[in-house]
Coordinates of C-alpha atoms in Angstrom, one line a residue:
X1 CA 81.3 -85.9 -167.0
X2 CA 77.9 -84.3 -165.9
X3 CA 75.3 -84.2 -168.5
X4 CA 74.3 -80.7 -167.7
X5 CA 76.0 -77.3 -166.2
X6 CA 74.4 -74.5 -164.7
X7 CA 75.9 -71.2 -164.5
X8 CA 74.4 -68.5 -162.0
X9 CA 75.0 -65.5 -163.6
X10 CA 75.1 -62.2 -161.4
X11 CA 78.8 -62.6 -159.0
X12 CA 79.2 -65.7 -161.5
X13 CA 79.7 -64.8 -164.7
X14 CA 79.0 -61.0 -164.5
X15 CA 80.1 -58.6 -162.0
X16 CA 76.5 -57.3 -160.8
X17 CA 77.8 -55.8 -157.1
X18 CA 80.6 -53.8 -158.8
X19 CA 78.1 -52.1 -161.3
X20 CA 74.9 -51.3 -158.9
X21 CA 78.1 -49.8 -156.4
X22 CA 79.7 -47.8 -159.4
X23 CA 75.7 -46.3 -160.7
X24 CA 74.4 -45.9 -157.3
X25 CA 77.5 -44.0 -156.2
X26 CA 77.3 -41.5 -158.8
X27 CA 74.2 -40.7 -158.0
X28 CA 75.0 -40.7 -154.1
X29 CA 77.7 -38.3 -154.8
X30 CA 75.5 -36.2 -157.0
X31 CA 72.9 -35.6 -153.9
X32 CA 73.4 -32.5 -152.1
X33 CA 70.4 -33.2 -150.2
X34 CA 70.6 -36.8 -149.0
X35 CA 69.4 -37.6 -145.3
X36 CA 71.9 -40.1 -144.4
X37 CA 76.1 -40.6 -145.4
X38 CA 76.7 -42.4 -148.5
X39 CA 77.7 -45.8 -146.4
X40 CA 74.5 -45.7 -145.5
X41 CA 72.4 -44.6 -148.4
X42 CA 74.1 -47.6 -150.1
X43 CA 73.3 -50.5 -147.3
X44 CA 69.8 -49.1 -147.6
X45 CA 69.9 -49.1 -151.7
X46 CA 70.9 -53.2 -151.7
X47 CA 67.9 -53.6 -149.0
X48 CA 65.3 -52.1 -151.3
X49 CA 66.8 -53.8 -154.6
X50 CA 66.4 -57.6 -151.9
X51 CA 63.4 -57.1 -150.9
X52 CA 61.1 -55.8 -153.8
X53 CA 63.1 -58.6 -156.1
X54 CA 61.7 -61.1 -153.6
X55 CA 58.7 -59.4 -154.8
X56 CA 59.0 -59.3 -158.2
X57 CA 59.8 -63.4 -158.1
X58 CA 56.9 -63.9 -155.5
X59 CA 54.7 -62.4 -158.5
X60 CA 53.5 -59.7 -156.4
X61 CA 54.5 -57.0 -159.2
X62 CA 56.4 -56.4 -162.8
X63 CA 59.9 -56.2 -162.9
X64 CA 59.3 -52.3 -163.9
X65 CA 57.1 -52.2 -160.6
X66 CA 59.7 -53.8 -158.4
X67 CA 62.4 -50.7 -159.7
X68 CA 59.3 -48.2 -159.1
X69 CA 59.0 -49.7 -155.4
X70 CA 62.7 -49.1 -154.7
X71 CA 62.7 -45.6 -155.9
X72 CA 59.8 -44.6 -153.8
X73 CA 61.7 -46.0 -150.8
X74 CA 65.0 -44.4 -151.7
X75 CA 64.0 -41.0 -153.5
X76 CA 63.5 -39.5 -149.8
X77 CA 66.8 -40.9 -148.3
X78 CA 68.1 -39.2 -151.3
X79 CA 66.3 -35.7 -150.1
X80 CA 64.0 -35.8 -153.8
X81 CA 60.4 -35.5 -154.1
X82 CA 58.7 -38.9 -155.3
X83 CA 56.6 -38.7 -159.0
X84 CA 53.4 -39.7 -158.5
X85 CA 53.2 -40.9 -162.2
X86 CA 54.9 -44.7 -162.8
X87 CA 56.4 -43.2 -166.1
X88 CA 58.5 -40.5 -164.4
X89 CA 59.7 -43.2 -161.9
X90 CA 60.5 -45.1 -165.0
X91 CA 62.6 -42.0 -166.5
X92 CA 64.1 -41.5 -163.6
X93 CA 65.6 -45.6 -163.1
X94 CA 66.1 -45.2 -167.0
X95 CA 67.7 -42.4 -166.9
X96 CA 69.7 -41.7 -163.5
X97 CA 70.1 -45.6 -162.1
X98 CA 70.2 -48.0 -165.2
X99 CA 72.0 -46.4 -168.1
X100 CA 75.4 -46.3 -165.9
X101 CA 74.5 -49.3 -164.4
X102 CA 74.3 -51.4 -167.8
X103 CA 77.7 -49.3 -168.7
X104 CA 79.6 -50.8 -165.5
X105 CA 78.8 -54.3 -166.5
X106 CA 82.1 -56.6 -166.9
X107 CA 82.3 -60.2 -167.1
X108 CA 84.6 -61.8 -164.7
X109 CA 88.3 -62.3 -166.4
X110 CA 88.1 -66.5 -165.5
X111 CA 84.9 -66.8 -167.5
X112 CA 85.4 -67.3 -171.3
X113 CA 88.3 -69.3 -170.4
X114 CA 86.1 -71.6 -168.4
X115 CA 83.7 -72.1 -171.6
X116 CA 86.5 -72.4 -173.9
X117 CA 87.7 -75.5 -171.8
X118 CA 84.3 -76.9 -171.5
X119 CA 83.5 -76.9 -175.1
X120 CA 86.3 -78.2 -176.0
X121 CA 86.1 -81.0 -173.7
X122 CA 85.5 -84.3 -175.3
X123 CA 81.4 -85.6 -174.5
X124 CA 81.8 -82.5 -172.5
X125 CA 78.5 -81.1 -170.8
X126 CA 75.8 -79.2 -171.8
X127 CA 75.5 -75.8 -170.6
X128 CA 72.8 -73.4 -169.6
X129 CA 72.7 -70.1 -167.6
X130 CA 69.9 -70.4 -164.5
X131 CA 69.2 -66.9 -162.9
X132 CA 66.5 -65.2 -161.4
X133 CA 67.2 -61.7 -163.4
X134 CA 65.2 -60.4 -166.1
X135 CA 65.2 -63.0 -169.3
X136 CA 66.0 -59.4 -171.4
X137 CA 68.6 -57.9 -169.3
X138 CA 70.0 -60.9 -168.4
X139 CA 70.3 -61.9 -172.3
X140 CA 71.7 -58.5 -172.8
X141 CA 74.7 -58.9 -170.3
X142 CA 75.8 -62.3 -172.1
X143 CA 75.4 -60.8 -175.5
X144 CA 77.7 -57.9 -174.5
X145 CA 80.6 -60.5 -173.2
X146 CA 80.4 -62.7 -176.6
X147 CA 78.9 -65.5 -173.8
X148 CA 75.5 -66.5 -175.4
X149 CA 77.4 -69.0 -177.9
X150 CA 78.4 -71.1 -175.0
X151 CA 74.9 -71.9 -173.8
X152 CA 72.0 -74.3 -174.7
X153 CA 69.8 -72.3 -172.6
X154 CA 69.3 -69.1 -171.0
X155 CA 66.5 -69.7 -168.1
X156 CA 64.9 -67.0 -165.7
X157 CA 61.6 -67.4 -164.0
X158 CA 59.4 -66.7 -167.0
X159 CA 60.2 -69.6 -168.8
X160 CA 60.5 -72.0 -166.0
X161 CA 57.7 -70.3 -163.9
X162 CA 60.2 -70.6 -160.8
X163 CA 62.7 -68.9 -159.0
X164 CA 66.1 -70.3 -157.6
X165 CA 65.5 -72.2 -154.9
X166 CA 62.4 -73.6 -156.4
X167 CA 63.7 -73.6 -159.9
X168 CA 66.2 -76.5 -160.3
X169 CA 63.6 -79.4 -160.8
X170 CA 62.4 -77.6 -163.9
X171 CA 65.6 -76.3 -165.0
X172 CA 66.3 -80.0 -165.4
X173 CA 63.1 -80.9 -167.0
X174 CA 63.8 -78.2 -169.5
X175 CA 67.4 -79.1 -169.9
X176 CA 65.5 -83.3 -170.4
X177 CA 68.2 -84.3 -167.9
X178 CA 67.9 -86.0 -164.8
X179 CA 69.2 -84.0 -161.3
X180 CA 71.8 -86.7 -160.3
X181 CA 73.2 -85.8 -163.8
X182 CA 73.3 -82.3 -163.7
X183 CA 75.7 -79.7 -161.6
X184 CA 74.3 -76.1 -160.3
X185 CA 77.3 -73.6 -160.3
X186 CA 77.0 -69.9 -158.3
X187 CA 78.2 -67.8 -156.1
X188 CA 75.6 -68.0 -153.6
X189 CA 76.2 -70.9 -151.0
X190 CA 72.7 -71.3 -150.2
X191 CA 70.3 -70.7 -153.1
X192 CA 73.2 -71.6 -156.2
X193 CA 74.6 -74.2 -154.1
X194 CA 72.8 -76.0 -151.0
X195 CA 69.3 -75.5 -152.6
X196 CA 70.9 -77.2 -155.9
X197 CA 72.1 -80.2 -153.5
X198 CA 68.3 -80.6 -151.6
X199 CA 67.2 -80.9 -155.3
X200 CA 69.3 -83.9 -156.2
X201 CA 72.3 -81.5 -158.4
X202 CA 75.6 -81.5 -157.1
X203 CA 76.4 -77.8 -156.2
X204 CA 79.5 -76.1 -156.7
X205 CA 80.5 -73.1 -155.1
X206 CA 82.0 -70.2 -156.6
X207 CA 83.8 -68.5 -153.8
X208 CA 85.1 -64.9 -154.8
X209 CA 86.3 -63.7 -151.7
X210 CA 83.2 -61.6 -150.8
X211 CA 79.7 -61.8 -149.7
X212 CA 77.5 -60.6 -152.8
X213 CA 74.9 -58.9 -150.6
X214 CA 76.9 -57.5 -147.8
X215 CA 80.5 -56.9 -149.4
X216 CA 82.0 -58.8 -146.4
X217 CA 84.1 -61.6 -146.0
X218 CA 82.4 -65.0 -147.6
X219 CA 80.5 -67.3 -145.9
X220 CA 81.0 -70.1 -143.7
X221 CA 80.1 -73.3 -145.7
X222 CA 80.9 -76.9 -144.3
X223 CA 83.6 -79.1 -145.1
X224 CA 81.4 -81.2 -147.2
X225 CA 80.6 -78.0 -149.9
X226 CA 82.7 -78.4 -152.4
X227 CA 84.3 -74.9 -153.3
X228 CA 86.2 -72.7 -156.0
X229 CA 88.1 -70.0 -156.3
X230 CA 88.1 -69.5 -160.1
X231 CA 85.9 -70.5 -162.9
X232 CA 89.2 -71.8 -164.5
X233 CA 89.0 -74.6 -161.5
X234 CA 85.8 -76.3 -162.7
X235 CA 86.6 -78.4 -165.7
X236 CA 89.3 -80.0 -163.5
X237 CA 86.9 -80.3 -160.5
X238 CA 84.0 -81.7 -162.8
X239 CA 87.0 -84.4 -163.8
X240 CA 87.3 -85.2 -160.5
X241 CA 84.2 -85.2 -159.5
X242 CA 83.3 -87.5 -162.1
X243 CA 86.6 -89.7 -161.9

């Protein structure tokens, strides 16, 4: 068995796409004013929140900054004046974007169950969550699902000083585990799973059924990936893998 497990966490373990779709519609619906149809506004609302989190993990600006950067973006699709004062942006995400949003969080159903099966294993591995979100929010969203128990280790950027793909190396210096021994698990083929693989992890894929950016079909991955469809898969997979 693998030393060390690595959960993504947003289209992993929590359901991120479902609760930016469920805030962001309300507000879409609630916008007399808006410039463009709600498809739209919402392909253009997942742009903004891609590009000024590349930001944010670049270190070009806070996480508060990188909502802020979004919302001056967005407020004019939207067919609202922009605040010139941060702290009314920060209202206004607080207020309009972030309080639904946090409500709309659910864990997937094959997650506990997955943990359950892992702890019990015997020598079974150590587990940690490895995510790019904010170390508070991100906390927050496990707390809510009774899921914090399950893990060694919560890491995000600021403890690691890295990102996913940059971050597995020190993931498994934090985790005192070598790569070879340690297994990167996400729904993202290329930063949870192929980046995990150029660092020396074996990556597992999590396919849902969708693209997490686009809503689409999932991706393509070669033969050679290897690939879920449910959490509940892995601890029989990891067997195998191991055998």
């Amino acid at each position: 068995m693998a030393d060390v497990v690595f959960f993504d966490l947003d289209g992993t373990l929590v359901d991120h796409r479902g609760a930016v779709l469920e805030a962001i519609g309300q507000i879409i619906q609630a916008a007399p004013n808006a410039t463009a149809p709600p498809d739209e506004l919402v392909t253009s609302w997942w742009t903004l929140e891609g590009r000024h989190m590349r930001e944010y993990l670049a270190g070009r600006c806070s996480f508060a900054e990188h909502h802020r950067r979004r919302l001056r973006s967005f407020l004019p699709m939207l067919g609202e004046p922009v605040p010139e004062n941060p702290g009314l942006l920060d209202e206004w995400f607080a207020e309009r974007y972030l309080a639904v949003f946090e409500e709309s969080w659910r864990s997937y159903p094959d997650v506990q169950p997955c943990l359950e099966t892992l702890k019990r294993l015997p020598r079974g591995p150590r587990l940690a969550v490895l995510t790019n979100g904010d170390p508070e929010q991100q906390r927050a969203k496990l707390a809510r699902f009774g899921l914090l128990e399950y893990f060694e280790a919560v890491l995000t950027p600021t403890e690691l000083g890295a990102a996913k793909p940059v971050a597995f190396a020190p993931a498994c210096r934090w985790m005192r585990t070598d790569p070879a021994r340690a297994v990167n698990v996400g729904d993202m083929l290329e930063s949870d799973v192929n980046a995990a693989a150029l660092a020396g992890l074996t990556g597992i894929w999590l396919d849902r059924g969708i693209d997490f950016v686009t809503g689409g079909p999932s991706p393509t991955a070669d033969e050679t990936v290897l690939r879920i469809e449910r959490l509940t898969d892995l601890p029989g997979h990891l067997s195998r893998t191991n055998a």
